[in-house]
Structure formats: C-alpha cells, structure tokens
C-alpha cells in the first residue's frame, strides 16, 4: 500500500471484494436456537440491518472459525474465511441432530462486498465493522454485475492485509486458530455474550472471564528492523511469536501483531534475532 493510497483510505474509506469467503444458509424453525448453541454471541439479536460477529468454538473453548451472521426473512446467513469452508460446514452439520434446521453451503451463489469509511450506507446494505472502521456489507447474486465505486479505491488482498494489521484486527489463521481462545485475541466486546446461555465451549470461556487468566494475549507492535511472521519473541525466555507483519505506509516502520504470554506486555520484548518490539 502506497502512502497516497493509505491517506485516501484513511480520509474516504475503501471497498473490498470478500466474495471468496465461505457462506452458509440456515433454514428451519430451530435455526436461531440451534446456532445460538454453536457460537459465542447471542444469535437472537441477529437481524437484517447489521451483522453479528461471533466465534464458533470447540468443546475446549478454542476457535474453530470466526463468523459474521445476519438474518434475512426466514433464514440466517453467515460468512467466514474461505479456508474454513469445509471444516466449518462439517462442524456445524455435526451438531444438527433432531433440530428443524437445514444447513446449505451457498458460497458460490453470492458475491460479498464490504465498504468502510466515510461512504454513506445504502438502504439495502448491512452495517458491519470488519476492519476496525464502521462500514457495510453488500450481498449480491453471483450472476449480478459487480458494483462500481467511483469515489473510493477497491483494495487488493495485499493492501487490505496492510490495512488490517495497522488497524490491529486479528484474522484467521494468523491470530485466530484452533489453538486460541477468543479472549486471547481481545474479542470479548465484539464477539462474545456472557449472559446468553449455553453453547459449545461456554464453560471454559466463562471460567476465563471469571478468573481473567488465559495463556496468551494479542499485542500490536512496531520496530525499526525487519521481522517475520513466526519469529519467536523473548524476554529472558520465549514468551510468544509474531503472527502478522507489514510496513506502515506512512512511517515506513515495521508494524505487526503477536501472541505473547499473558502479563508479559510490561517487559521488554524482542525477537530471537535481537530486534526490539515496541507496543503500539
């Protein structure tokens, strides 16, 4: 991402094509109750005006996927990273037993576009915050013409990745994966409801909420020297690893995200190559 583009996006927003994301439709009279028992947020609040962000967790409370959910007439629609299309479909299907629920993979049936920043939300769009800035989603039939954006830029995947890291937004599988609990990535306020009742993994996550103790926590950093995703982070011993890295378009400094052992953020952190990481 160039400095000029970063300034335009900061001032006016941008559009991104998210059509490669996995998309699922849930129908049937038990769809809300069923999905509410599978995710960390309260699906009873899902509506046709905005997306509801949540995590699908396993029995140990670890993340199987992060999803955006909305209601449309007599259906629930959700989308997730394309990499989890097969595993998420199998995970959701596994727990449909005697429920009046039908799960359908509709990935190829829809385009999904997201616009964030200062653009005005159209009447038929879904309010959604995906990349650290309020925006909206557009679900369009796959056969429809792609939307055009005359006043804002359409970001490439690489440009969007830079924006995401600068905005400190965790992503699957870098910061969100099968080894992580949602609170470790700072998702309590966005993706979790602690009063909604039971769901798979709820007992473990409630215990983390009560004790405040978890193995790791997400940090954002900058540094003057090159680092790479996967680099080990040390204090006097290994405490974590770098998960995402980019170059800040305005400052030219290396910025990134990392998962480190909880409580280590007050300590000087460096990579195994001796590069000092400054919290940001």
mmCIF file of C-alpha atoms in Angstrom:
data_model
loop_
_atom_site.group_PDB
_atom_site.id
_atom_site.type_symbol
_atom_site.label_atom_id
_atom_site.label_comp_id
_atom_site.label_asym_id
_atom_site.label_seq_id
_atom_site.Cartn_x
_atom_site.Cartn_y
_atom_site.Cartn_z
ATOM 1 C CA UNK A 1 0.000 0.000 0.000
ATOM 2 C CA UNK A 2 1.424 3.363 -1.006
ATOM 3 C CA UNK A 3 1.383 6.407 1.293
ATOM 4 C CA UNK A 4 -1.047 8.191 -1.057
ATOM 5 C CA UNK A 5 -3.443 5.249 -1.052
ATOM 6 C CA UNK A 6 -3.246 4.949 2.731
ATOM 7 C CA UNK A 7 -4.135 8.624 3.090
ATOM 8 C CA UNK A 8 -7.084 8.253 0.703
ATOM 9 C CA UNK A 9 -8.382 5.204 2.554
ATOM 10 C CA UNK A 10 -7.963 6.944 5.913
ATOM 11 C CA UNK A 11 -9.841 10.009 4.679
ATOM 12 C CA UNK A 12 -12.508 8.469 2.449
ATOM 13 C CA UNK A 13 -12.648 4.717 3.076
ATOM 14 C CA UNK A 14 -12.382 1.869 0.586
ATOM 15 C CA UNK A 15 -14.166 -1.146 -0.857
ATOM 16 C CA UNK A 16 -13.042 -4.778 -0.738
ATOM 17 C CA UNK A 17 -14.252 -7.870 -2.542
ATOM 18 C CA UNK A 18 -14.871 -10.621 0.022
ATOM 19 C CA UNK A 19 -16.655 -12.999 -2.350
ATOM 20 C CA UNK A 20 -14.100 -15.756 -1.696
ATOM 21 C CA UNK A 21 -15.367 -16.086 1.877
ATOM 22 C CA UNK A 22 -17.334 -19.202 2.779
ATOM 23 C CA UNK A 23 -21.086 -18.566 3.017
ATOM 24 C CA UNK A 24 -23.773 -20.713 4.639
ATOM 25 C CA UNK A 25 -27.559 -20.510 4.888
ATOM 26 C CA UNK A 26 -29.551 -21.893 7.821
ATOM 27 C CA UNK A 27 -33.269 -22.508 7.470
ATOM 28 C CA UNK A 28 -35.880 -24.231 9.604
ATOM 29 C CA UNK A 29 -37.850 -23.378 12.713
ATOM 30 C CA UNK A 30 -34.992 -24.179 15.112
ATOM 31 C CA UNK A 31 -32.306 -22.221 13.230
ATOM 32 C CA UNK A 32 -31.900 -19.432 15.805
ATOM 33 C CA UNK A 33 -31.911 -21.738 18.824
ATOM 34 C CA UNK A 34 -29.542 -24.150 17.103
ATOM 35 C CA UNK A 35 -26.978 -21.561 16.004
ATOM 36 C CA UNK A 36 -27.175 -19.846 19.379
ATOM 37 C CA UNK A 37 -25.868 -23.084 20.863
ATOM 38 C CA UNK A 38 -22.896 -23.101 18.497
ATOM 39 C CA UNK A 39 -21.443 -19.587 18.695
ATOM 40 C CA UNK A 40 -20.174 -17.155 21.327
ATOM 41 C CA UNK A 41 -22.562 -14.273 20.622
ATOM 42 C CA UNK A 42 -26.351 -14.043 21.019
ATOM 43 C CA UNK A 43 -27.902 -15.052 17.687
ATOM 44 C CA UNK A 44 -31.313 -13.917 18.952
ATOM 45 C CA UNK A 45 -30.079 -10.397 18.211
ATOM 46 C CA UNK A 46 -29.314 -11.172 14.560
ATOM 47 C CA UNK A 47 -31.327 -9.013 12.177
ATOM 48 C CA UNK A 48 -31.455 -7.775 8.592
ATOM 49 C CA UNK A 49 -29.842 -4.391 9.309
ATOM 50 C CA UNK A 50 -26.410 -5.305 10.645
ATOM 51 C CA UNK A 51 -24.047 -8.232 11.048
ATOM 52 C CA UNK A 52 -23.430 -10.025 14.335
ATOM 53 C CA UNK A 53 -19.823 -11.069 14.895
ATOM 54 C CA UNK A 54 -19.160 -14.344 16.735
ATOM 55 C CA UNK A 55 -16.781 -17.268 17.097
ATOM 56 C CA UNK A 56 -17.560 -20.931 16.633
ATOM 57 C CA UNK A 57 -15.654 -22.755 19.372
ATOM 58 C CA UNK A 58 -14.897 -26.362 20.201
ATOM 59 C CA UNK A 59 -15.666 -28.126 23.484
ATOM 60 C CA UNK A 60 -12.454 -26.725 24.983
ATOM 61 C CA UNK A 61 -13.406 -23.150 24.081
ATOM 62 C CA UNK A 62 -10.873 -22.797 21.263
ATOM 63 C CA UNK A 63 -11.706 -21.111 17.973
ATOM 64 C CA UNK A 64 -12.935 -23.222 15.058
ATOM 65 C CA UNK A 65 -13.897 -20.144 12.988
ATOM 66 C CA UNK A 66 -14.986 -16.547 13.337
ATOM 67 C CA UNK A 67 -18.207 -15.653 11.545
ATOM 68 C CA UNK A 68 -20.473 -12.752 10.651
ATOM 69 C CA UNK A 69 -24.188 -13.582 10.960
ATOM 70 C CA UNK A 70 -27.316 -11.792 9.779
ATOM 71 C CA UNK A 71 -30.987 -12.657 9.399
ATOM 72 C CA UNK A 72 -32.892 -12.396 6.128
ATOM 73 C CA UNK A 73 -36.606 -13.220 6.134
ATOM 74 C CA UNK A 74 -36.826 -16.861 7.320
ATOM 75 C CA UNK A 75 -33.094 -17.624 7.062
ATOM 76 C CA UNK A 76 -29.816 -16.981 8.804
ATOM 77 C CA UNK A 77 -26.801 -16.250 6.626
ATOM 78 C CA UNK A 78 -23.231 -16.416 7.844
ATOM 79 C CA UNK A 79 -19.828 -15.939 6.279
ATOM 80 C CA UNK A 80 -16.331 -16.986 7.331
ATOM 81 C CA UNK A 81 -12.817 -17.194 5.935
ATOM 82 C CA UNK A 82 -12.676 -19.295 2.787
ATOM 83 C CA UNK A 83 -10.055 -21.569 4.339
ATOM 84 C CA UNK A 84 -12.594 -22.955 6.829
ATOM 85 C CA UNK A 85 -15.337 -23.648 4.274
ATOM 86 C CA UNK A 86 -15.099 -27.441 4.516
ATOM 87 C CA UNK A 87 -14.258 -27.761 8.205
ATOM 88 C CA UNK A 88 -16.858 -25.219 9.331
ATOM 89 C CA UNK A 89 -19.566 -26.875 7.255
ATOM 90 C CA UNK A 90 -18.731 -30.244 8.806
ATOM 91 C CA UNK A 91 -18.546 -28.713 12.302
ATOM 92 C CA UNK A 92 -21.984 -27.089 12.026
ATOM 93 C CA UNK A 93 -23.575 -30.129 10.378
ATOM 94 C CA UNK A 94 -22.289 -32.432 13.126
ATOM 95 C CA UNK A 95 -24.495 -30.880 15.802
ATOM 96 C CA UNK A 96 -27.734 -30.888 13.813
ATOM 97 C CA UNK A 97 -29.414 -33.939 15.321
ATOM 98 C CA UNK A 98 -33.159 -33.677 15.893
ATOM 99 C CA UNK A 99 -33.286 -29.945 15.146
ATOM 100 C CA UNK A 100 -35.550 -28.472 12.486
ATOM 101 C CA UNK A 101 -32.544 -26.964 10.736
ATOM 102 C CA UNK A 102 -31.065 -27.269 7.261
ATOM 103 C CA UNK A 103 -27.536 -26.058 6.560
ATOM 104 C CA UNK A 104 -26.686 -25.189 2.950
ATOM 105 C CA UNK A 105 -23.351 -24.092 1.527
ATOM 106 C CA UNK A 106 -24.164 -21.055 -0.643
ATOM 107 C CA UNK A 107 -20.612 -19.842 -1.200
ATOM 108 C CA UNK A 108 -20.900 -19.885 -4.991
ATOM 109 C CA UNK A 109 -24.338 -18.240 -5.047
ATOM 110 C CA UNK A 110 -23.346 -14.848 -3.661
ATOM 111 C CA UNK A 111 -20.895 -12.037 -4.125
ATOM 112 C CA UNK A 112 -19.909 -10.298 -0.892
ATOM 113 C CA UNK A 113 -18.537 -6.758 -0.893
ATOM 114 C CA UNK A 114 -17.579 -4.620 2.085
ATOM 115 C CA UNK A 115 -17.253 -0.842 2.109
ATOM 116 C CA UNK A 116 -15.771 1.001 5.075
ATOM 117 C CA UNK A 117 -15.035 4.580 5.964
ATOM 118 C CA UNK A 118 -16.994 7.695 5.150
ATOM 119 C CA UNK A 119 -19.259 6.236 2.456
ATOM 120 C CA UNK A 120 -22.975 6.543 3.219
ATOM 121 C CA UNK A 121 -24.706 3.232 3.920
ATOM 122 C CA UNK A 122 -27.266 2.296 1.224
ATOM 123 C CA UNK A 123 -30.745 1.345 2.413
ATOM 124 C CA UNK A 124 -30.318 -2.322 1.387
ATOM 125 C CA UNK A 125 -26.862 -2.792 2.957
ATOM 126 C CA UNK A 126 -25.865 -4.384 6.267
ATOM 127 C CA UNK A 127 -23.977 -2.288 8.784
ATOM 128 C CA UNK A 128 -20.770 -4.149 9.585
ATOM 129 C CA UNK A 129 -17.417 -3.466 11.224
ATOM 130 C CA UNK A 130 -14.831 -5.859 9.810
ATOM 131 C CA UNK A 131 -11.595 -3.898 9.564
ATOM 132 C CA UNK A 132 -11.527 -1.520 12.509
ATOM 133 C CA UNK A 133 -13.774 1.093 10.883
ATOM 134 C CA UNK A 134 -17.595 1.118 10.625
ATOM 135 C CA UNK A 135 -18.814 0.064 7.205
ATOM 136 C CA UNK A 136 -21.423 -2.000 5.403
ATOM 137 C CA UNK A 137 -21.762 -5.310 3.551
ATOM 138 C CA UNK A 138 -23.393 -5.904 0.187
ATOM 139 C CA UNK A 139 -24.632 -9.415 -0.636
ATOM 140 C CA UNK A 140 -25.306 -9.683 -4.365
ATOM 141 C CA UNK A 141 -26.283 -12.706 -6.508
ATOM 142 C CA UNK A 142 -23.231 -14.258 -8.125
ATOM 143 C CA UNK A 143 -24.670 -13.600 -11.581
ATOM 144 C CA UNK A 144 -25.228 -9.890 -10.904
ATOM 145 C CA UNK A 145 -22.875 -7.237 -12.209
ATOM 146 C CA UNK A 146 -20.151 -6.355 -9.752
ATOM 147 C CA UNK A 147 -20.719 -2.994 -8.054
ATOM 148 C CA UNK A 148 -18.716 0.031 -9.119
ATOM 149 C CA UNK A 149 -17.136 2.535 -6.757
ATOM 150 C CA UNK A 150 -16.385 5.903 -8.326
ATOM 151 C CA UNK A 151 -15.200 7.842 -5.274
ATOM 152 C CA UNK A 152 -13.229 5.258 -3.294
ATOM 153 C CA UNK A 153 -10.492 2.741 -4.030
ATOM 154 C CA UNK A 154 -11.030 -1.024 -4.258
ATOM 155 C CA UNK A 155 -8.238 -2.653 -2.276
ATOM 156 C CA UNK A 156 -6.257 -5.689 -3.332
ATOM 157 C CA UNK A 157 -5.804 -8.546 -0.866
ATOM 158 C CA UNK A 158 -2.291 -7.321 -0.058
ATOM 159 C CA UNK A 159 -3.478 -3.743 0.529
ATOM 160 C CA UNK A 160 -6.298 -4.967 2.743
ATOM 161 C CA UNK A 161 -3.843 -7.067 4.755
ATOM 162 C CA UNK A 162 -1.709 -3.987 5.408
ATOM 163 C CA UNK A 163 -4.782 -2.015 6.492
ATOM 164 C CA UNK A 164 -5.910 -4.851 8.789
ATOM 165 C CA UNK A 165 -2.581 -5.088 10.567
ATOM 166 C CA UNK A 166 -2.303 -1.319 11.004
ATOM 167 C CA UNK A 167 -5.836 -1.380 12.468
ATOM 168 C CA UNK A 168 -4.846 -4.215 14.861
ATOM 169 C CA UNK A 169 -7.599 -6.553 13.625
ATOM 170 C CA UNK A 170 -6.927 -10.276 14.266
ATOM 171 C CA UNK A 171 -7.561 -12.707 11.431
ATOM 172 C CA UNK A 172 -7.849 -16.435 10.808
ATOM 173 C CA UNK A 173 -5.465 -18.260 10.826
ATOM 174 C CA UNK A 174 -2.780 -15.758 11.877
ATOM 175 C CA UNK A 175 -4.184 -14.720 15.256
ATOM 176 C CA UNK A 176 -7.408 -16.752 15.311
ATOM 177 C CA UNK A 177 -6.938 -20.502 15.052
ATOM 178 C CA UNK A 178 -7.588 -23.836 16.713
ATOM 179 C CA UNK A 179 -5.012 -23.106 19.436
ATOM 180 C CA UNK A 180 -6.574 -19.804 20.555
ATOM 181 C CA UNK A 181 -9.386 -18.756 22.873
ATOM 182 C CA UNK A 182 -11.447 -15.741 21.703
ATOM 183 C CA UNK A 183 -10.456 -13.599 24.739
ATOM 184 C CA UNK A 184 -6.775 -14.059 23.894
ATOM 185 C CA UNK A 185 -7.419 -12.084 20.704
ATOM 186 C CA UNK A 186 -9.379 -9.397 22.562
ATOM 187 C CA UNK A 187 -12.768 -10.434 21.154
ATOM 188 C CA UNK A 188 -14.817 -10.187 24.378
ATOM 189 C CA UNK A 189 -16.649 -6.987 23.474
ATOM 190 C CA UNK A 190 -17.113 -7.754 19.779
ATOM 191 C CA UNK A 191 -17.836 -11.454 19.579
ATOM 192 C CA UNK A 192 -18.937 -12.702 22.993
ATOM 193 C CA UNK A 193 -22.090 -12.545 25.122
ATOM 194 C CA UNK A 194 -21.689 -13.890 28.660
ATOM 195 C CA UNK A 195 -25.412 -13.827 29.533
ATOM 196 C CA UNK A 196 -26.889 -15.658 26.520
ATOM 197 C CA UNK A 197 -26.788 -19.160 27.988
ATOM 198 C CA UNK A 198 -25.044 -22.357 26.998
ATOM 199 C CA UNK A 199 -23.077 -23.038 23.849
ATOM 200 C CA UNK A 200 -20.256 -25.393 22.970
ATOM 201 C CA UNK A 201 -17.128 -24.255 24.821
ATOM 202 C CA UNK A 202 -19.075 -21.844 27.062
ATOM 203 C CA UNK A 203 -17.942 -23.353 30.370
ATOM 204 C CA UNK A 204 -14.236 -22.842 29.629
ATOM 205 C CA UNK A 205 -14.736 -19.314 28.314
ATOM 206 C CA UNK A 206 -16.857 -18.318 31.304
ATOM 207 C CA UNK A 207 -14.041 -19.518 33.569
ATOM 208 C CA UNK A 208 -11.583 -17.300 31.694
ATOM 209 C CA UNK A 209 -13.988 -14.388 32.112
ATOM 210 C CA UNK A 210 -14.293 -15.035 35.849
ATOM 211 C CA UNK A 211 -10.597 -15.548 36.588
ATOM 212 C CA UNK A 212 -9.130 -13.202 34.000
ATOM 213 C CA UNK A 213 -6.482 -15.830 33.339
ATOM 214 C CA UNK A 214 -5.615 -17.082 29.863
ATOM 215 C CA UNK A 215 -2.448 -18.472 28.288
ATOM 216 C CA UNK A 216 -1.740 -15.636 25.827
ATOM 217 C CA UNK A 217 -2.838 -12.188 24.727
ATOM 218 C CA UNK A 218 -2.728 -10.261 21.461
ATOM 219 C CA UNK A 219 -0.338 -7.329 21.176
ATOM 220 C CA UNK A 220 0.416 -4.830 18.413
ATOM 221 C CA UNK A 221 3.992 -3.636 17.910
ATOM 222 C CA UNK A 222 6.291 -1.601 15.729
ATOM 223 C CA UNK A 223 10.027 -1.781 15.173
ATOM 224 C CA UNK A 224 12.810 -0.339 13.034
ATOM 225 C CA UNK A 225 14.207 -3.660 11.820
ATOM 226 C CA UNK A 226 12.750 -6.465 9.699
ATOM 227 C CA UNK A 227 10.823 -9.236 11.447
ATOM 228 C CA UNK A 228 8.800 -12.101 10.025
ATOM 229 C CA UNK A 229 5.622 -13.905 10.963
ATOM 230 C CA UNK A 230 6.620 -16.892 13.057
ATOM 231 C CA UNK A 231 9.615 -15.203 14.690
ATOM 232 C CA UNK A 232 9.962 -16.171 18.335
ATOM 233 C CA UNK A 233 9.508 -13.408 20.938
ATOM 234 C CA UNK A 234 11.643 -13.345 24.091
ATOM 235 C CA UNK A 235 12.055 -11.586 27.391
ATOM 236 C CA UNK A 236 14.593 -13.617 29.339
ATOM 237 C CA UNK A 237 12.894 -16.679 27.834
ATOM 238 C CA UNK A 238 10.493 -17.465 24.996
ATOM 239 C CA UNK A 239 7.076 -15.884 25.581
ATOM 240 C CA UNK A 240 5.351 -15.914 22.192
ATOM 241 C CA UNK A 241 5.638 -15.358 18.459
ATOM 242 C CA UNK A 242 4.957 -12.813 15.713
ATOM 243 C CA UNK A 243 1.732 -13.580 13.819
ATOM 244 C CA UNK A 244 1.356 -10.793 11.204
ATOM 245 C CA UNK A 245 3.761 -8.188 9.796
ATOM 246 C CA UNK A 246 3.606 -5.330 7.310
ATOM 247 C CA UNK A 247 5.253 -1.983 6.535
ATOM 248 C CA UNK A 248 3.307 1.049 7.731
ATOM 249 C CA UNK A 249 2.574 3.065 4.562
ATOM 250 C CA UNK A 250 3.123 6.457 6.196
ATOM 251 C CA UNK A 251 6.007 5.886 8.617
ATOM 252 C CA UNK A 252 7.853 3.143 6.761
ATOM 253 C CA UNK A 253 8.280 1.309 10.074
ATOM 254 C CA UNK A 254 7.620 -2.391 10.513
ATOM 255 C CA UNK A 255 4.311 -2.953 12.328
ATOM 256 C CA UNK A 256 2.718 -6.198 13.324
ATOM 257 C CA UNK A 257 0.652 -8.356 15.645
ATOM 258 C CA UNK A 258 1.849 -11.067 18.002
ATOM 259 C CA UNK A 259 0.565 -13.508 20.583
ATOM 260 C CA UNK A 260 2.545 -13.453 23.824
ATOM 261 C CA UNK A 261 2.170 -15.000 27.240
ATOM 262 C CA UNK A 262 -0.336 -13.074 29.349
ATOM 263 C CA UNK A 263 1.241 -10.414 31.553
ATOM 264 C CA UNK A 264 4.424 -10.037 29.506
ATOM 265 C CA UNK A 265 3.494 -6.720 27.868
ATOM 266 C CA UNK A 266 5.227 -4.720 30.633
ATOM 267 C CA UNK A 267 8.512 -6.490 29.865
ATOM 268 C CA UNK A 268 10.943 -5.500 27.078
ATOM 269 C CA UNK A 269 10.147 -7.760 24.145
ATOM 270 C CA UNK A 270 12.498 -8.732 21.331
ATOM 271 C CA UNK A 271 12.781 -11.389 18.673
ATOM 272 C CA UNK A 272 15.323 -14.187 18.863
ATOM 273 C CA UNK A 273 17.425 -12.100 16.431
ATOM 274 C CA UNK A 274 17.532 -9.266 18.971
ATOM 275 C CA UNK A 275 15.027 -6.923 17.300
ATOM 276 C CA UNK A 276 13.255 -4.787 19.915
ATOM 277 C CA UNK A 277 9.452 -4.724 19.604
ATOM 278 C CA UNK A 278 7.686 -1.592 20.868
ATOM 279 C CA UNK A 279 3.996 -1.855 21.839
ATOM 280 C CA UNK A 280 1.696 0.391 19.810
#
